[in-house]
Short mmCIF file of C-alpha atoms in Angstrom, two decimals:
data_model
loop_
_atom_site.label_atom_id
_atom_site.label_comp_id
_atom_site.label_asym_id
_atom_site.label_seq_id
_atom_site.Cartn_x
_atom_site.Cartn_y
_atom_site.Cartn_z
CA MET A 1 -10.01 -4.33 17.18
CA THR A 2 -11.17 -1.02 15.79
CA ASP A 3 -10.07 1.37 13.06
CA LYS A 4 -8.40 3.71 15.56
CA PRO A 5 -6.46 2.57 18.64
CA SER A 6 -8.26 3.25 21.89
CA SER A 7 -6.71 5.43 24.57
CA ARG A 8 -7.86 2.96 27.24
CA THR A 9 -5.28 0.52 28.56
CA ARG A 10 -5.34 -3.20 27.85
CA ALA A 11 -5.88 -3.87 31.57
CA GLN A 12 -9.00 -1.67 31.58
CA LYS A 13 -10.37 -3.50 28.57
CA HIS A 14 -9.79 -6.87 30.26
CA CYS A 15 -11.61 -5.62 33.34
CA ASP A 16 -14.59 -4.80 31.14
CA GLY A 17 -14.48 -8.33 29.80
CA VAL A 18 -14.39 -9.80 33.27
CA ARG A 19 -17.36 -7.66 34.35
CA LEU A 20 -19.31 -8.80 31.32
CA PHE A 21 -18.62 -12.43 32.17
CA GLY A 22 -19.76 -11.76 35.72
CA GLU A 23 -22.97 -10.08 34.62
CA VAL A 24 -23.79 -12.97 32.33
CA TRP A 25 -23.41 -15.56 35.06
CA LYS A 26 -25.28 -13.44 37.64
CA ALA A 27 -28.15 -13.20 35.19
CA GLY A 28 -28.32 -16.98 35.33
CA GLU A 29 -28.92 -17.12 39.07
CA MET A 30 -32.40 -18.00 40.28
CA GLU A 31 -34.25 -15.92 42.87
CA ASP A 32 -33.68 -18.45 45.65
CA GLY A 33 -29.95 -18.14 45.16
CA GLU A 34 -29.50 -21.41 43.31
CA SER A 35 -27.45 -21.17 40.15
CA LEU A 36 -28.88 -22.10 36.80
CA VAL A 37 -26.41 -24.32 34.96
CA ARG A 38 -25.31 -22.68 31.70
CA ARG A 39 -22.92 -23.91 29.08
CA TRP A 40 -20.15 -21.78 27.61
CA GLU A 41 -21.55 -22.22 24.12
CA ASP A 42 -24.83 -20.66 25.29
CA LEU A 43 -23.16 -17.33 26.01
CA ASP A 44 -24.64 -14.64 23.80
CA THR A 45 -22.52 -14.04 20.67
CA ASP A 46 -22.70 -10.25 20.99
CA ILE A 47 -21.29 -10.47 24.52
CA LEU A 48 -18.52 -12.79 23.37
CA VAL A 49 -17.59 -10.38 20.58
CA LYS A 50 -17.54 -7.50 23.08
CA ILE A 51 -15.19 -9.47 25.31
CA PHE A 52 -12.94 -10.53 22.43
CA GLN A 53 -12.60 -6.89 21.37
CA SER A 54 -10.50 -6.38 24.51
CA PHE A 55 -8.02 -9.07 23.39
CA ASP A 56 -4.81 -8.34 21.51
CA ILE A 57 -3.83 -10.15 18.33
CA TYR A 58 -1.80 -12.78 20.16
CA GLN A 59 -4.77 -13.69 22.36
CA LEU A 60 -7.19 -13.79 19.44
CA THR A 61 -4.94 -16.20 17.55
CA SER A 62 -3.97 -18.33 20.56
CA GLY A 63 -6.65 -20.96 19.99
CA ILE A 64 -9.81 -19.54 21.60
CA ALA A 65 -11.60 -20.11 18.30
CA HIS A 66 -11.23 -23.86 18.92
CA VAL A 67 -13.04 -23.87 22.28
CA CYS A 68 -16.40 -24.50 20.65
CA SER A 69 -18.39 -23.57 17.55
CA ALA A 70 -20.02 -20.58 19.28
CA TRP A 71 -16.66 -19.13 20.24
CA ARG A 72 -15.33 -19.65 16.72
CA LEU A 73 -18.36 -17.85 15.31
CA ALA A 74 -17.67 -14.92 17.64
CA CYS A 75 -13.96 -14.94 16.74
CA CYS A 76 -14.89 -14.50 13.08
CA ASP A 77 -17.16 -11.52 13.66
CA PRO A 78 -16.31 -8.65 11.25
CA LEU A 79 -16.19 -6.19 14.17
CA LEU A 80 -12.97 -7.87 15.31
CA TRP A 81 -11.32 -7.70 11.91
CA LYS A 82 -11.72 -4.21 10.51
CA THR A 83 -8.03 -3.70 11.29
CA LEU A 84 -5.17 -6.16 11.63
CA ASP A 85 -2.47 -4.32 13.54
CA LEU A 86 0.89 -6.11 13.48
CA SER A 87 2.87 -2.98 14.31
CA MET A 88 4.13 -4.63 17.51
CA MET A 89 5.70 -7.54 15.60
CA LYS A 90 9.34 -7.15 14.56
CA SER A 91 11.55 -9.74 12.91
CA ASN A 92 14.54 -11.16 14.73
CA TYR A 93 17.24 -10.63 12.11
CA ILE A 94 20.88 -9.90 11.37
CA LYS A 95 22.27 -7.89 8.48
CA ILE A 96 24.26 -9.74 5.80
CA PRO A 97 26.36 -8.43 2.86
CA LEU A 98 24.34 -10.15 0.12
CA GLU A 99 20.72 -9.79 -1.02
CA PRO A 100 18.24 -9.57 0.63
CA TYR A 101 20.78 -8.08 3.09
CA VAL A 102 19.01 -9.57 6.12
CA TYR A 103 18.82 -13.05 7.58
CA VAL A 104 15.64 -13.67 9.55
CA ASP A 105 15.58 -16.20 12.37
CA GLY A 106 13.37 -19.19 11.54
CA ARG A 107 11.42 -18.96 14.79
CA SER A 108 10.63 -15.33 14.05
CA ASP A 109 9.30 -16.28 10.62
CA LYS A 110 7.27 -19.13 12.08
CA LYS A 111 5.63 -16.87 14.66
CA LEU A 112 4.67 -14.29 12.03
CA THR A 113 3.31 -16.97 9.71
CA HIS A 114 1.15 -18.45 12.48
CA VAL A 115 -0.30 -15.10 13.61
CA LEU A 116 -0.89 -13.85 10.08
CA LYS A 117 -2.44 -17.02 8.66
CA THR A 118 -4.67 -17.54 11.71
CA SER A 119 -5.82 -13.92 11.55
CA LEU A 120 -6.58 -14.13 7.84
CA ASN A 121 -8.52 -17.34 8.37
CA LEU A 122 -10.63 -15.81 11.15
CA SER A 123 -11.17 -12.51 9.33
CA ARG A 124 -12.87 -14.23 6.37
CA GLY A 125 -11.85 -11.52 3.93
CA ASN A 126 -13.20 -8.62 6.00
CA LEU A 127 -9.91 -6.80 6.67
CA MET A 128 -9.98 -3.14 5.67
CA THR A 129 -6.72 -1.94 7.28
CA LEU A 130 -3.43 -3.86 7.56
CA ILE A 131 -0.48 -2.48 9.52
CA PHE A 132 2.99 -4.05 9.38
CA HIS A 133 6.02 -2.91 11.37
CA PHE A 134 8.79 -1.24 9.30
CA ASN A 135 11.25 -3.81 10.70
CA LEU A 136 9.10 -6.80 9.83
CA TYR A 137 10.67 -8.74 6.97
CA VAL A 138 7.77 -10.44 5.21
CA SER A 139 8.55 -12.97 2.50
CA ASP A 140 7.18 -12.78 -1.03
CA ASP A 141 5.03 -15.88 -0.57
CA LEU A 142 3.52 -14.65 2.69
CA LEU A 143 2.69 -11.25 1.19
CA THR A 144 0.93 -12.93 -1.74
CA TYR A 145 -0.92 -15.28 0.61
CA THR A 146 -2.06 -12.24 2.61
CA ALA A 147 -3.18 -10.23 -0.41
CA GLU A 148 -5.29 -13.08 -1.75
CA ARG A 149 -7.16 -13.34 1.56
CA CYS A 150 -7.95 -9.69 2.17
CA PRO A 151 -9.28 -8.43 -1.19
CA ARG A 152 -11.30 -5.62 0.43
CA LEU A 153 -8.22 -3.91 1.87
CA LYS A 154 -8.34 -0.11 1.75
CA ARG A 155 -5.43 0.98 3.96
CA LEU A 156 -1.96 -0.56 4.10
CA VAL A 157 1.20 0.15 6.09
CA MET A 158 3.95 -1.77 4.31
CA PRO A 159 6.70 -3.85 5.95
CA ALA A 160 10.38 -3.66 4.97
CA TRP A 161 11.15 -4.25 1.28
CA ASN A 162 14.18 -6.54 1.62
CA ARG A 163 12.46 -9.89 1.04
CA ILE A 164 9.72 -8.65 -1.27
CA LYS A 165 10.43 -8.93 -4.98
CA LYS A 166 8.92 -6.92 -7.81
CA THR A 167 6.69 -9.84 -8.84
CA GLY A 168 5.45 -10.30 -5.27
CA ILE A 169 4.35 -6.72 -4.60
CA CYS A 170 2.83 -6.35 -8.08
CA LYS A 171 0.79 -9.52 -7.60
CA ALA A 172 -0.37 -8.24 -4.21
CA ILE A 173 -1.39 -4.83 -5.60
CA ARG A 174 -3.50 -6.57 -8.26
CA CYS A 175 -5.50 -8.21 -5.46
CA TRP A 176 -6.12 -4.88 -3.69
CA LYS A 177 -8.48 -3.18 -6.13
CA ASP A 178 -10.04 -1.10 -3.32
CA LEU A 179 -6.74 0.21 -1.94
CA GLU A 180 -7.01 3.91 -1.06
CA SER A 181 -4.07 4.63 1.24
CA LEU A 182 -0.48 3.39 1.44
CA THR A 183 2.34 4.04 3.90
CA MET A 184 5.62 2.65 2.63
CA PRO A 185 9.39 2.77 3.11
CA SER A 186 11.22 4.61 0.36
CA ILE A 187 12.05 2.45 -2.64
CA ALA A 188 14.99 2.72 -5.06
CA ASN A 189 12.98 1.96 -8.20
CA PRO A 190 9.45 3.33 -7.69
CA PRO A 191 7.98 3.39 -11.25
CA TYR A 192 6.88 -0.27 -11.40
CA LEU A 193 5.04 0.01 -8.07
CA MET A 194 3.34 3.32 -8.84
CA GLU A 195 2.34 2.06 -12.28
CA GLU A 196 0.78 -1.05 -10.74
CA ILE A 197 -1.18 1.09 -8.26
CA ALA A 198 -2.35 3.39 -11.05
CA LYS A 199 -3.58 0.46 -13.14
CA ASN A 200 -5.35 -1.48 -10.41
CA CYS A 201 -6.37 0.85 -7.56
CA LYS A 202 -8.80 3.36 -9.04
CA ASN A 203 -9.72 4.90 -5.66
CA PHE A 204 -6.12 5.40 -4.51
CA ASN A 205 -5.62 8.91 -3.11
CA GLU A 206 -3.26 8.87 -0.07
CA LEU A 207 0.45 8.15 0.11
CA LYS A 208 3.06 8.41 2.85
CA ILE A 209 6.74 7.87 2.08
CA MET A 210 9.05 6.98 4.97
CA GLY A 211 12.36 7.95 3.42
CA PRO A 212 14.10 10.42 1.10
CA CYS A 213 12.23 11.97 -1.81
CA ASP A 214 14.47 12.90 -4.73
CA ILE A 215 13.69 14.24 -8.21
CA PHE A 216 13.25 10.73 -9.63
CA PHE A 217 10.71 9.80 -6.96
CA ALA A 218 8.80 13.08 -7.32
CA SER A 219 8.70 12.72 -11.12
CA THR A 220 7.41 9.17 -10.75
CA LEU A 221 4.54 10.34 -8.55
CA VAL A 222 3.56 13.00 -11.08
CA ALA A 223 3.75 10.53 -13.97
CA TYR A 224 1.74 7.68 -12.45
CA LEU A 225 -0.36 9.18 -9.63
CA PRO A 226 -1.43 12.61 -10.94
CA LYS A 227 -4.74 12.44 -9.04
CA LEU A 228 -3.12 11.94 -5.64
CA LYS A 229 -4.89 14.05 -3.00
CA VAL A 230 -2.86 13.50 0.19
CA LEU A 231 0.92 13.13 0.43
CA SER A 232 3.11 12.94 3.54
CA LEU A 233 6.92 13.13 3.36
CA ARG A 234 7.49 14.02 7.02
CA CYS A 235 10.82 13.42 8.74
CA SER A 236 12.82 12.79 5.59
CA MET A 237 15.28 14.41 3.20
CA LEU A 238 13.49 16.37 0.48
CA LEU A 239 15.18 18.12 -2.42
CA LYS A 240 13.81 21.57 -3.16
CA ASP A 241 13.51 20.73 -6.87
CA ALA A 242 11.55 17.58 -5.99
CA LEU A 243 9.16 19.65 -3.88
CA ILE A 244 8.61 22.03 -6.81
CA ILE A 245 7.91 19.09 -9.14
CA ILE A 246 5.29 17.80 -6.68
CA LEU A 247 3.62 21.19 -6.30
CA ASP A 248 3.57 21.82 -10.05
CA GLY A 249 2.70 18.32 -11.20
CA LEU A 250 0.16 17.01 -8.68
CA GLN A 251 -2.69 19.33 -9.61
CA HIS A 252 -5.27 17.40 -7.57
CA LEU A 253 -3.17 17.46 -4.40
CA GLU A 254 -5.07 18.89 -1.42
CA VAL A 255 -2.84 18.03 1.56
CA LEU A 256 0.97 17.99 1.65
CA ASN A 257 2.92 17.27 4.83
CA ILE A 258 6.64 18.08 4.85
CA SER A 259 6.87 18.62 8.61
CA HIS A 260 10.37 18.06 10.07
CA CYS A 261 11.88 17.49 6.62
CA LEU A 262 15.43 18.43 5.67
CA VAL A 263 14.72 20.57 2.61
CA ILE A 264 17.90 20.65 0.53
CA ASP A 265 18.61 23.29 -2.09
CA THR A 266 20.07 21.75 -5.22
CA ALA A 267 23.62 23.02 -5.53
CA PRO A 268 25.78 23.51 -8.62
CA PRO A 269 28.16 20.65 -9.46
CA ARG A 270 30.91 20.11 -6.84
CA ALA A 271 29.29 22.64 -4.50
CA PRO A 272 28.04 21.47 -1.07
CA ARG A 273 24.31 21.10 -0.64
CA ARG A 274 22.59 23.82 1.33
CA LEU A 275 19.99 23.08 4.01
CA LEU A 276 17.12 25.56 3.82
CA LYS A 277 16.20 27.26 7.08
CA GLU A 278 12.86 28.41 5.67
CA LEU A 279 10.83 27.97 2.50
CA ASP A 280 11.26 30.63 -0.13
CA PRO A 281 8.33 32.71 -1.49
CA VAL A 282 8.22 30.74 -4.76
CA ILE A 283 7.40 27.50 -2.94
CA LEU A 284 4.93 29.19 -0.58
CA LYS A 285 3.09 30.69 -3.54
CA LYS A 286 2.86 27.34 -5.31
CA ALA A 287 1.62 25.71 -2.08
CA SER A 288 -1.03 28.37 -1.43
CA ARG A 289 -3.55 26.49 -3.56
CA LEU A 290 -3.46 23.50 -1.18
CA ARG A 291 -6.13 22.98 1.45
CA MET A 292 -3.40 22.05 3.95
CA PHE A 293 0.34 22.61 3.67
CA LEU A 294 1.99 21.29 6.83
CA THR A 295 5.54 22.39 7.60
CA CYS A 296 7.92 22.58 10.55
CA MET A 297 11.55 23.68 10.19
CA GLN A 298 12.24 24.95 13.70
CA ASP A 299 15.58 24.38 15.39
CA SER A 300 13.75 24.05 18.72
CA CYS A 301 11.54 21.20 17.45
CA ILE A 302 12.61 17.80 18.78
CA MET A 303 11.47 15.95 15.63
CA CYS A 304 13.31 18.43 13.40
CA GLN A 305 16.43 17.87 15.50
CA ARG A 306 16.08 14.10 15.19
CA THR A 307 15.66 14.25 11.41
CA LYS A 308 18.79 16.40 11.17
CA ASN A 309 20.78 14.08 13.45
CA ASP A 310 19.70 11.09 11.35
CA GLU A 311 20.55 12.97 8.12
CA GLY A 312 17.06 12.68 6.68
CA LEU A 313 16.80 8.89 7.06
CA MET A 314 15.08 8.32 10.39
CA ARG A 315 16.35 5.55 12.62
CA TRP A 316 12.98 5.00 14.25
CA TYR A 317 14.22 2.12 16.41
CA LYS A 318 16.07 4.67 18.57
CA TYR A 319 12.93 6.54 19.56
CA GLU A 320 9.68 6.06 21.44
CA LYS A 321 7.67 2.97 20.62
CA GLY A 322 4.99 3.74 18.04
CA LEU A 323 6.39 7.18 17.19
CA TRP A 324 6.91 6.12 13.58
CA LEU A 325 3.13 5.63 13.21
CA GLU A 326 2.35 9.27 14.01
CA ASP A 327 1.52 11.86 11.38
CA GLU A 328 0.25 15.43 11.35
CA VAL A 329 -2.28 14.27 8.74
CA ARG A 330 -4.94 12.56 10.83
CA SER A 331 -5.97 10.04 8.15
CA LEU A 332 -2.35 8.80 7.93
CA ALA A 333 -1.79 8.45 11.68
CA TYR A 334 -2.26 5.01 13.28
#
């Protein structure tokens, strides 16, 4: 696996692996046509790693590391474990009226635990990027187990919050001293999380929020992450006053993405909220100091239409697979 997903199909990658196997065995043929007997464990490690790079996470954790010591060595190569992408894994769950408001099927939990623990064992602490699906309900214990085994993590896409307690995420953040970038669902009580990041992650500079940004959230960012450089709030509900707080308070901010947001003008008490059709000159002037200020508020834009239909809280499950991972900010797109 690599830092950025390849545009080549999985079938094409497997074909490359098959060709490599073929070339290896052809190289073992003698000039008179007789085959030289070679053992699987004698296959060059670099070639094995190249082949394993065409495998998905399910194949890598299916037991190939147990074939022989040479294959296990190849399976643990750091080239395979720069990124652990679990964005294709979703929990099988039902909603319930009491906390944590979801019940996850035991088989679903067991599958996640197997894939995650096997991956962490093979990665040997080399993971730099970890991507969870937004509908993956990870338990507190499993999150802590993960954090302790990938201390070099720099980029994280968080799973759903429902089963993660305050103690669990704080303990995890303390393990991730090198964390630089976080994509996360919106959270009702953000101060404790932002404070933990501020105290432990000295190189933290990128944040993407998948959910509404109100005045409380914006004020929290300014209070605890004043040196934030990149912020994406795309496809969400954003109060105009919250946007002003961000522009005024985050003096080190270089890139702000509010593409496809529902920007709401704060109304007087009892008055209906007003959806802005365009940004006013005051906001544009404040944003002019940024290196990049990304906006899109066009009625003809499909993503703007979807955000409006979903009332600023995107129901990503309705749309194209992997769409939720996209971002106009290249460093935040997966």
